[in-house]
Coordinates of C-alpha atoms and ligand atoms in Angstrom, one line a residue:
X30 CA 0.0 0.0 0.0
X31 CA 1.2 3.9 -0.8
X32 CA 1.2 5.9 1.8
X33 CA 1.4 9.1 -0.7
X34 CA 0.4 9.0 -4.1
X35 CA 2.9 10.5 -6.8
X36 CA 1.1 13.5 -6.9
X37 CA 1.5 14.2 -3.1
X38 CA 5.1 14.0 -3.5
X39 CA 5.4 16.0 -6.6
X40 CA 3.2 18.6 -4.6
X41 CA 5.6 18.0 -1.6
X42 CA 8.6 18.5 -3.4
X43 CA 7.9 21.6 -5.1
X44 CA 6.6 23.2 -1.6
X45 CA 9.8 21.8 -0.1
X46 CA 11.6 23.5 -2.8
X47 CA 9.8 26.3 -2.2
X48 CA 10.6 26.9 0.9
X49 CA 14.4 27.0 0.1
X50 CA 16.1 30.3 -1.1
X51 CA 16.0 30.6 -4.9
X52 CA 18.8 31.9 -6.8
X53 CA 16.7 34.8 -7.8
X54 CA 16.7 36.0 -4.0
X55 CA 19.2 36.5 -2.1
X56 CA 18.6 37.6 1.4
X57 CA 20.9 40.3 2.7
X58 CA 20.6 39.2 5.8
X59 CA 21.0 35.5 7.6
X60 CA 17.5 35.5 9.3
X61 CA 17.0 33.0 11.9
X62 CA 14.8 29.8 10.9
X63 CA 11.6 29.4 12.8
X64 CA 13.2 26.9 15.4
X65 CA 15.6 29.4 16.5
X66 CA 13.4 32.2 17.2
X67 CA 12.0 33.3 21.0
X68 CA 8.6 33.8 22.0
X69 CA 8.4 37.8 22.7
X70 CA 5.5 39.6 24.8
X71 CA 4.2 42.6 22.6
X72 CA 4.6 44.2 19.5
X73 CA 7.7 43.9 18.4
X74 CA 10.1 47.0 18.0
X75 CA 11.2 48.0 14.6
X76 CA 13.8 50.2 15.9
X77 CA 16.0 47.3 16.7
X78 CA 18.8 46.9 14.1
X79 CA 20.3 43.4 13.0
X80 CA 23.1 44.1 15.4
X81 CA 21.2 44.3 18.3
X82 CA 21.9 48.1 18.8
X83 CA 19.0 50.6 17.9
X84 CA 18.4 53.1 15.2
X85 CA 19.5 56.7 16.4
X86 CA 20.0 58.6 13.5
X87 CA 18.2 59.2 9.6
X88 CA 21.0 57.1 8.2
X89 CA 20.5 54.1 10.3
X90 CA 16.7 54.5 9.8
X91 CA 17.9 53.9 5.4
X92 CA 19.9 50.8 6.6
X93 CA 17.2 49.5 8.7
X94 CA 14.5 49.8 5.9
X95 CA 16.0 47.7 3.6
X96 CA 16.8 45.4 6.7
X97 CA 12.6 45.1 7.4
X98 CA 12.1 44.9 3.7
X99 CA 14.6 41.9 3.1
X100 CA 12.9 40.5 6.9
X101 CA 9.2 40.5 5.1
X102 CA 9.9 39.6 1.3
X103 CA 12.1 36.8 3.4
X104 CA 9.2 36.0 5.8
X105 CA 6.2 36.7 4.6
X106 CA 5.8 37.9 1.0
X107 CA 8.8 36.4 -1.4
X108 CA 11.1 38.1 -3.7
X109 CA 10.1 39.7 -6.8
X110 CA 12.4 39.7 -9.8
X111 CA 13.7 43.6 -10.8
X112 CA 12.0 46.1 -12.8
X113 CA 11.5 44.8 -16.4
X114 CA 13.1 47.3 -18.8
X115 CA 10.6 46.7 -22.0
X116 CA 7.0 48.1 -20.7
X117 CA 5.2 48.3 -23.9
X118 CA 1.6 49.9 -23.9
X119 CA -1.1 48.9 -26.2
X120 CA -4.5 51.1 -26.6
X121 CA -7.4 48.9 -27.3
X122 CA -9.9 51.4 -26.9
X123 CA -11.5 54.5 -25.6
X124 CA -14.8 56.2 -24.9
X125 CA -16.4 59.1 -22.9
X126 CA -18.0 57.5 -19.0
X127 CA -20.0 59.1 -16.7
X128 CA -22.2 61.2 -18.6
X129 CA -19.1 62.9 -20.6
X130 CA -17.3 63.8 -16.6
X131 CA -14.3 60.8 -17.9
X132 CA -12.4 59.7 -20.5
X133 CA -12.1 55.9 -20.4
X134 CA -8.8 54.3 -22.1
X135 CA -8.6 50.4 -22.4
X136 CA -4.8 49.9 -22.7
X137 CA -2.8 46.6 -22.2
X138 CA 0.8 46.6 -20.9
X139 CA 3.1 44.0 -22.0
X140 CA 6.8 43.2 -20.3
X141 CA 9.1 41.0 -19.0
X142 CA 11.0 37.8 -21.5
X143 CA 9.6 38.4 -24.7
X144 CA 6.7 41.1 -23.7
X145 CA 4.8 37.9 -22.8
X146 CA 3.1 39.3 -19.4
X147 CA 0.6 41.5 -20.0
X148 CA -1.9 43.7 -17.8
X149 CA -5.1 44.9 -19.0
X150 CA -5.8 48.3 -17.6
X151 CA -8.9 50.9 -17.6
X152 CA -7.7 54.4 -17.2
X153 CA -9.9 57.5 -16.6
X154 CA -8.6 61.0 -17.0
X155 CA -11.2 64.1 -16.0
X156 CA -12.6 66.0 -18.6
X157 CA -12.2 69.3 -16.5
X158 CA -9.2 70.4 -16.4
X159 CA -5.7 69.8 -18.0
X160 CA -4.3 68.1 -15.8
X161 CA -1.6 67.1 -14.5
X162 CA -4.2 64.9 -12.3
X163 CA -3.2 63.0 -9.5
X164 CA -3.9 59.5 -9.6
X165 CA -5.2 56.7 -7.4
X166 CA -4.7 53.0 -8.9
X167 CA -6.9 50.0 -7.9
X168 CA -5.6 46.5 -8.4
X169 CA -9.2 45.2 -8.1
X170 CA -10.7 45.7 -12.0
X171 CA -11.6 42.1 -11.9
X172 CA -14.6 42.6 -9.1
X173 CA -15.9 45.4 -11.4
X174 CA -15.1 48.9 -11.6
X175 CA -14.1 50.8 -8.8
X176 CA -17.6 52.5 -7.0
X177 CA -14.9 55.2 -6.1
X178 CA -15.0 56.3 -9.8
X179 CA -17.6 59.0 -10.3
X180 CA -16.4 60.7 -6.9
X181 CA -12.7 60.3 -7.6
X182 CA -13.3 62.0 -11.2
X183 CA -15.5 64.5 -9.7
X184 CA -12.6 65.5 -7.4
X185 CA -10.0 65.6 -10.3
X186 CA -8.3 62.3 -10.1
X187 CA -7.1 60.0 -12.4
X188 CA -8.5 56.4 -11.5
X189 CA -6.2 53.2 -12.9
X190 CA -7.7 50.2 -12.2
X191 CA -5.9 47.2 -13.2
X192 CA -6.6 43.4 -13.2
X193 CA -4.4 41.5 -10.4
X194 CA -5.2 38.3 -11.5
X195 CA -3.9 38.7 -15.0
X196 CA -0.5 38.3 -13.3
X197 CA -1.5 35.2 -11.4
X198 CA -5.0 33.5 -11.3
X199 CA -6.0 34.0 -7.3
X200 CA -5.1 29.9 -7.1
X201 CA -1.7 28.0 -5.7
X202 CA -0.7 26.7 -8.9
X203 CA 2.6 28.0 -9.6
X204 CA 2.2 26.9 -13.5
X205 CA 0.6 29.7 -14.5
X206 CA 0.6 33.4 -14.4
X207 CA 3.7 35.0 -14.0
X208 CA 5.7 31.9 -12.4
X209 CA 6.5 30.4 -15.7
X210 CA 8.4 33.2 -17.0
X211 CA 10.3 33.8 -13.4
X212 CA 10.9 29.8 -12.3
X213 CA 13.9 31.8 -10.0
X214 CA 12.0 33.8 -8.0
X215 CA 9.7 33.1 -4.9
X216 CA 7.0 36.0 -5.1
X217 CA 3.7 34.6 -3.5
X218 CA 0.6 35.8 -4.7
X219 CA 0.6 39.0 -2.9
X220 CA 4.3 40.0 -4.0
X221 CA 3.3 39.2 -7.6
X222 CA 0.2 41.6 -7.6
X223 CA 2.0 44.0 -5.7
X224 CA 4.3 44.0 -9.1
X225 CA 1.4 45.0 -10.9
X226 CA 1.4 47.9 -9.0
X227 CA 5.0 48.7 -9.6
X228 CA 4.2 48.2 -13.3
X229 CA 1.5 50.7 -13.8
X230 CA 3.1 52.9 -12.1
X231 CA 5.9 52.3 -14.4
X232 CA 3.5 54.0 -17.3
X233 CA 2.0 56.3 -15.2
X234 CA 5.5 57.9 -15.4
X235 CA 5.2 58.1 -19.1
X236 CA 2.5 60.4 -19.0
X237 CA 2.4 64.0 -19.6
X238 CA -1.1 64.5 -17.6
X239 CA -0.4 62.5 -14.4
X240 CA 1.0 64.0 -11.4
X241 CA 4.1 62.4 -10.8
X242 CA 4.4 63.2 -7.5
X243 CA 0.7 62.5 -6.4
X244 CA 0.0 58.5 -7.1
X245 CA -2.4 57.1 -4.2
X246 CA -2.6 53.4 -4.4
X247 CA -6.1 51.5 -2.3
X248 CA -7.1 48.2 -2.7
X249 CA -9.8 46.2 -1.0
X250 CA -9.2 42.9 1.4
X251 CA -7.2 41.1 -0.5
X252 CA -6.4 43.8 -2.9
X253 CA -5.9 46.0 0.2
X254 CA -3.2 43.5 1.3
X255 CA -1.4 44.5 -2.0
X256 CA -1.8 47.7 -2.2
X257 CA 0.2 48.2 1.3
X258 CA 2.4 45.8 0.3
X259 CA 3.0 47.8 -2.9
X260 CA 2.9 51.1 -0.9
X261 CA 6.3 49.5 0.9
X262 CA 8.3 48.9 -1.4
X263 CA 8.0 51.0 -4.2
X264 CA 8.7 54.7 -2.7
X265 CA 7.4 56.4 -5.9
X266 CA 3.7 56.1 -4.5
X267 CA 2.9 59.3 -2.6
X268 CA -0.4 57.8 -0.3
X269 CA -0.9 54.5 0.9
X270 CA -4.5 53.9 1.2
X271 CA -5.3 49.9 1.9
X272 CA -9.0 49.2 2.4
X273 CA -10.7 46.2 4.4
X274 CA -6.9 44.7 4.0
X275 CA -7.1 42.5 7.3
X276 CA -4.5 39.9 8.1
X277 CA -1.7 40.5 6.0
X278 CA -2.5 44.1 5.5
X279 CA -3.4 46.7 8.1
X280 CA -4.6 44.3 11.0
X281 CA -2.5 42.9 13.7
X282 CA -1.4 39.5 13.2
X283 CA -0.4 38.8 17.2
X284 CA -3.3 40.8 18.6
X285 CA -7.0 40.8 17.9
X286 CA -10.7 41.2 19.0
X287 CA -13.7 39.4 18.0
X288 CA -13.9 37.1 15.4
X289 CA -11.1 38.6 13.2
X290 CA -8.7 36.3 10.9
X291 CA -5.4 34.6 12.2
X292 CA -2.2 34.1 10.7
X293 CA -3.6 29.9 11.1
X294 CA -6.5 30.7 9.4
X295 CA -5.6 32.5 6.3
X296 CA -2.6 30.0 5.7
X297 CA -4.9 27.2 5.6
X298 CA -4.2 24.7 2.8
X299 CA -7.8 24.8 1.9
X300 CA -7.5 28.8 1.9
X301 CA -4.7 31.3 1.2
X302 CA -1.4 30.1 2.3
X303 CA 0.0 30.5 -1.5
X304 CA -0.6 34.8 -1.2
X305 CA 2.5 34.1 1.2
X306 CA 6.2 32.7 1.1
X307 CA 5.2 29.5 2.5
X308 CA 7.8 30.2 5.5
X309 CA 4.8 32.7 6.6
X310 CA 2.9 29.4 7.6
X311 CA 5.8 28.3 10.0
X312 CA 4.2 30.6 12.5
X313 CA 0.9 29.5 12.3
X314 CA 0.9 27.9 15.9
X315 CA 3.6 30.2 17.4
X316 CA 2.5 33.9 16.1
X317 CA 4.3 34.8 19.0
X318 CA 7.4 33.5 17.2
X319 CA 7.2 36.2 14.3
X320 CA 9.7 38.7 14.6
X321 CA 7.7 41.3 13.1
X322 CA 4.1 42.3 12.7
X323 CA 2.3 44.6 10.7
X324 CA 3.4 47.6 12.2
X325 CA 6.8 46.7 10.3
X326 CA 5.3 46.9 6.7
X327 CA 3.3 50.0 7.5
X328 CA 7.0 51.3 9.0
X329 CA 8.2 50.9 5.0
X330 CA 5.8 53.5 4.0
X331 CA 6.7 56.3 6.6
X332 CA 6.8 59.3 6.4
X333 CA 5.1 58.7 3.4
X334 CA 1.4 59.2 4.3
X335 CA -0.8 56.2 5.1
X336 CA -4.3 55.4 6.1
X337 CA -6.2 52.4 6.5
X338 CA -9.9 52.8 5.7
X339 CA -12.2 49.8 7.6
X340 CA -15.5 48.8 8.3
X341 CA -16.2 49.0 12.4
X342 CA -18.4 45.7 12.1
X343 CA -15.7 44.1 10.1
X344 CA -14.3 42.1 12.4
X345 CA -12.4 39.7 10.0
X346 CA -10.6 42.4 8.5
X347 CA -9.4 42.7 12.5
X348 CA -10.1 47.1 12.4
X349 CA -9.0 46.4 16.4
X350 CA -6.1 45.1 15.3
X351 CA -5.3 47.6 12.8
X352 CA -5.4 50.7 15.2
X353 CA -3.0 48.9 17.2
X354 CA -0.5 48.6 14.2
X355 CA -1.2 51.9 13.7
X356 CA -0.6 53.4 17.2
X357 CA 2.9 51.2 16.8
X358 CA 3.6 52.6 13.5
X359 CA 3.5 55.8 14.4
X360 CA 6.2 56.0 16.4
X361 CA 8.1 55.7 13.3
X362 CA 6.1 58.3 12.0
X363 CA 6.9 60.4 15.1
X364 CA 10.5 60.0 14.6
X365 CA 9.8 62.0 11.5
X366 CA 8.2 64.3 13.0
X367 CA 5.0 63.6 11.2
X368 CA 2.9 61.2 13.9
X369 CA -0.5 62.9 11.9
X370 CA 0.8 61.6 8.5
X371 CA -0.5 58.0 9.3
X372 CA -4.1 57.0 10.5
X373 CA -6.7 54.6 10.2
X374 CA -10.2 56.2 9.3
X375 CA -13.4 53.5 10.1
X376 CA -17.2 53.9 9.3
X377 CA -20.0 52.3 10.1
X378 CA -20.8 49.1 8.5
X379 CA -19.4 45.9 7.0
X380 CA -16.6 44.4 4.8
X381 CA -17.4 47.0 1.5
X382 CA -15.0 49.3 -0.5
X383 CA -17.7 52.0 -1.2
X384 CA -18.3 56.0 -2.2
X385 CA -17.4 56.7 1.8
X386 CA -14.2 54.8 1.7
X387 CA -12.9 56.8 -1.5
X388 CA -14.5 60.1 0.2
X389 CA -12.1 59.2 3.0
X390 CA -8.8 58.6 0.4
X391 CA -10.0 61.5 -1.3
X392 CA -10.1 63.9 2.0
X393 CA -6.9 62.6 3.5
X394 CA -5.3 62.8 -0.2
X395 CA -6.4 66.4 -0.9
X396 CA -5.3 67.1 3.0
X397 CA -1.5 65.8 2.1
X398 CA -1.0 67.0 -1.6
X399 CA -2.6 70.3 -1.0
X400 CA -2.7 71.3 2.3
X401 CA -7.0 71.5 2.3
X402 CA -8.4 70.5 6.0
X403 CA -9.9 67.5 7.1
X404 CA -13.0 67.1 8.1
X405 CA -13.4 67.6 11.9
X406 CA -15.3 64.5 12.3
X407 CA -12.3 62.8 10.3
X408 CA -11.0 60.3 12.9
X409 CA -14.2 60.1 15.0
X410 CA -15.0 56.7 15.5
X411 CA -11.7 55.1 16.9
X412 CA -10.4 52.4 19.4
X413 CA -8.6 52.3 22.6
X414 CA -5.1 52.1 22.4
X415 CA -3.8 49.0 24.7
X416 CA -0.2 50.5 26.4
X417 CA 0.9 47.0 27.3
X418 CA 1.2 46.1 23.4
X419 CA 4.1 49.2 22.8
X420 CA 6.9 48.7 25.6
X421 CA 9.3 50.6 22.9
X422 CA 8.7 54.1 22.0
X423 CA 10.4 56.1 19.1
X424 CA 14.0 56.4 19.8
X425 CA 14.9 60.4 19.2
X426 CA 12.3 63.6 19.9
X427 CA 10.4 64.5 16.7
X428 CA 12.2 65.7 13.7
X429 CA 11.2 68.0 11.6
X430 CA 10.8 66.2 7.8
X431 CA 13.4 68.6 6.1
X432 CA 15.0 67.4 3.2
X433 CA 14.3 63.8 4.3
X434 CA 13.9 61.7 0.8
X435 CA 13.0 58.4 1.7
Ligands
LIG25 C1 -11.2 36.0 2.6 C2 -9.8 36.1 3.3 C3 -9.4 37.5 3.7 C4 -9.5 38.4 2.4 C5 -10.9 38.3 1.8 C6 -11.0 39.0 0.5 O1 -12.2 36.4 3.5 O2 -9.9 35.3 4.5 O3 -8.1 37.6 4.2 O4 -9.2 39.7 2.8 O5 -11.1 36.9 1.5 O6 -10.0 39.3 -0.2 O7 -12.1 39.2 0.1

């Protein structure tokens, strides 16, 4: 009798292999295996360098970045292979939207060995104005288009919402999307739709009309997950604006309330546990294990500005959790100087990316690329902070931003 058919250990050998560094990635760092790590009370501090010492100064703060990057593409995410150099753009078609307001543009971009990945975007430009427009990109074209369009064009945006899954089907099969062409490189699902990101942005730069300095990327639930993840790593998006994004995204992986998602729960086999480097599933019985949490991809983005926009009666999507990140976070943001540059705006209601949502991206947007206020009633409903979480504050008194490029 066979124990395991051929299949199974096909499917075990390719998750074993995996698992193992690729020769497309090559960690910076020698991070501990899972065995090795200790159990830690709290939130851990991102402060702490790979030495042991702490960061002090703006120059150890640019070592330590690419420190928690390499730590989470390591970890959690997988390593995505460099910028492809031959972005090709393709108009299909266009036509006026929204009662003449937008001018909609079908285009398809094409890259990497032999222009064979391609993304199908629908771009919006305003028809008031002359730009150039800030934009806000959407990963999530596959679940319809955004409900944020009409009040996103009707506040002068650009919208760019592109389709995820046309880089990798939302399914663990690692024959198909973008895998094939990159056999070298570990990228779960998340990482690879976070390249999507990268890659519109990529165009966005060849426009005369866009804003260059004014790209907002949102997302929802799982899209949310990528758009912070892509609001990390690629420091050419101004405002970070994940919606709904949960575990994995804005909520707290170590800490939650209610019936929220776990780290053992979204890496089920049956589930999600290919949007992550499989080594993200080590920790699924000892979270307390992880050497980071949330608050450390969040800490990517600052002092860029970030808000996480939730449901209150979400409780998957962990909101709880999300404010604690946040209250974590911005002690990164304070040693910036800018602890008001990153917040988490809830409404009422349930797991949704609607109108109020964007209203929310829009408001803190217009409040960070032109100075307009926010409204008073902005950060109303909110969470207690729980102390006992933070036993680590930000290391110097605020700085003021000056000519801090990050
Ligand atoms: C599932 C998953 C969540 C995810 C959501 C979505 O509920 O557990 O983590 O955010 O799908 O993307 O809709």
């Amino acid at each position: 009798m066979t124990i395991f058919s051929t299949n199974k250990i096909l499917f075990l050998f390719v998750i074993a292999l995996w698992g193992t560094p690729l020769s497309g990635q090559v960690p910076a760092y020698n991070f501990p295996s899972f065995d090795t790590l200790i159990a830690k009370r709290g939130l851990p501090d991102p402060f702490i360098m790979f030495d042991g010492s702490r960061v002090k100064t703006l120059e150890d703060w640019e070592k330590q970045r690419m420190y928690i990057k390499d730590m989470l593409l390591y970890y959690q995410y997988g390593y995505y292979p460099p910028d492809p150099k031959n972005l090709k753009v393709e108009i299909k078609s266009s036509k006026a939207i929204l009662n003449g307001k937008a001018m909609e543009t079908r285009l398809i971009l094409s890259m990497g060995p032999n222009n064979s990945i391609t993304i199908r975007v629908d771009l919006s430009v305003p028809v008031k104005g002359s730009g150039p427009f800030p934009v806000v990109i959407t990963g999530d074209r596959e679940w319809g288009r955004t409900e944020g369009l009409e009040v996103a064009t009707d506040r002068g945006y650009i919208v760019a919402d592109f389709y995820r899954t046309d880089l990798d089907p939302d399914n663990d099969d690692r024959t198909n999307g973008v895998h094939p062409h990159y056999p070298e490189y570990d990228w779960a699902t998340l990482s690879v739709w976070a390249w999507g990101y990268y890659r519109v942005v990529d165009y966005l730069m060849t426009l005369e009309n866009v804003d260059k300095d004014k790209i907002v990327v949102t997302g929802h639930s799982r899209g949310g997950k990528t758009a912070l993840l892509a609001g990390a790593m690629d420091s050419r998006i101004a405002i970070v604006v994940p919606n709904g994004s949960g575990a994995g995204g804005c909520g707290c992986l170590k800490y939650m309330q209610g019936g929220a998602e776990s780290l053992m729960r979204i890496t089920r086999p049956d589930k999600w546990h290919y949007w992550f480097q499989p080594r993200f599933s080590d920790f699924k019985r000892r979270v307390e294990r992880l050497p980071f949490d949330q608050h450390f991809l969040k800490a990517l983005v600052a002092p860029r500005p970030l808000l996480c926009t939730d449901g209150l009666e979400d409780e998957w999507a962990n909101p709880w959790g999300a404010h604690q990140t946040q209250e974590a976070v911005r002690e990164v943001y304070k040693f910036f100087g800018v602890p008001e540059k990153v917040g988490c705006h809830l409404r009422q209601g349930g797991h949704d990316h609607n109108p109020e949502d964007w209203e929310a991206l829009l408001d803190f947007s217009d409040y960070n690329f032109f100075g307009k206020a926010l409204p008073s009633d902005f950060y109303k409903e909110n969470f207690d902070k729980v102390d006992s979480l933070l036993n680590w504050k930000s290391p110097v008194p605020p700085n003021p931003l000056g000519d801090i490029n990050p």
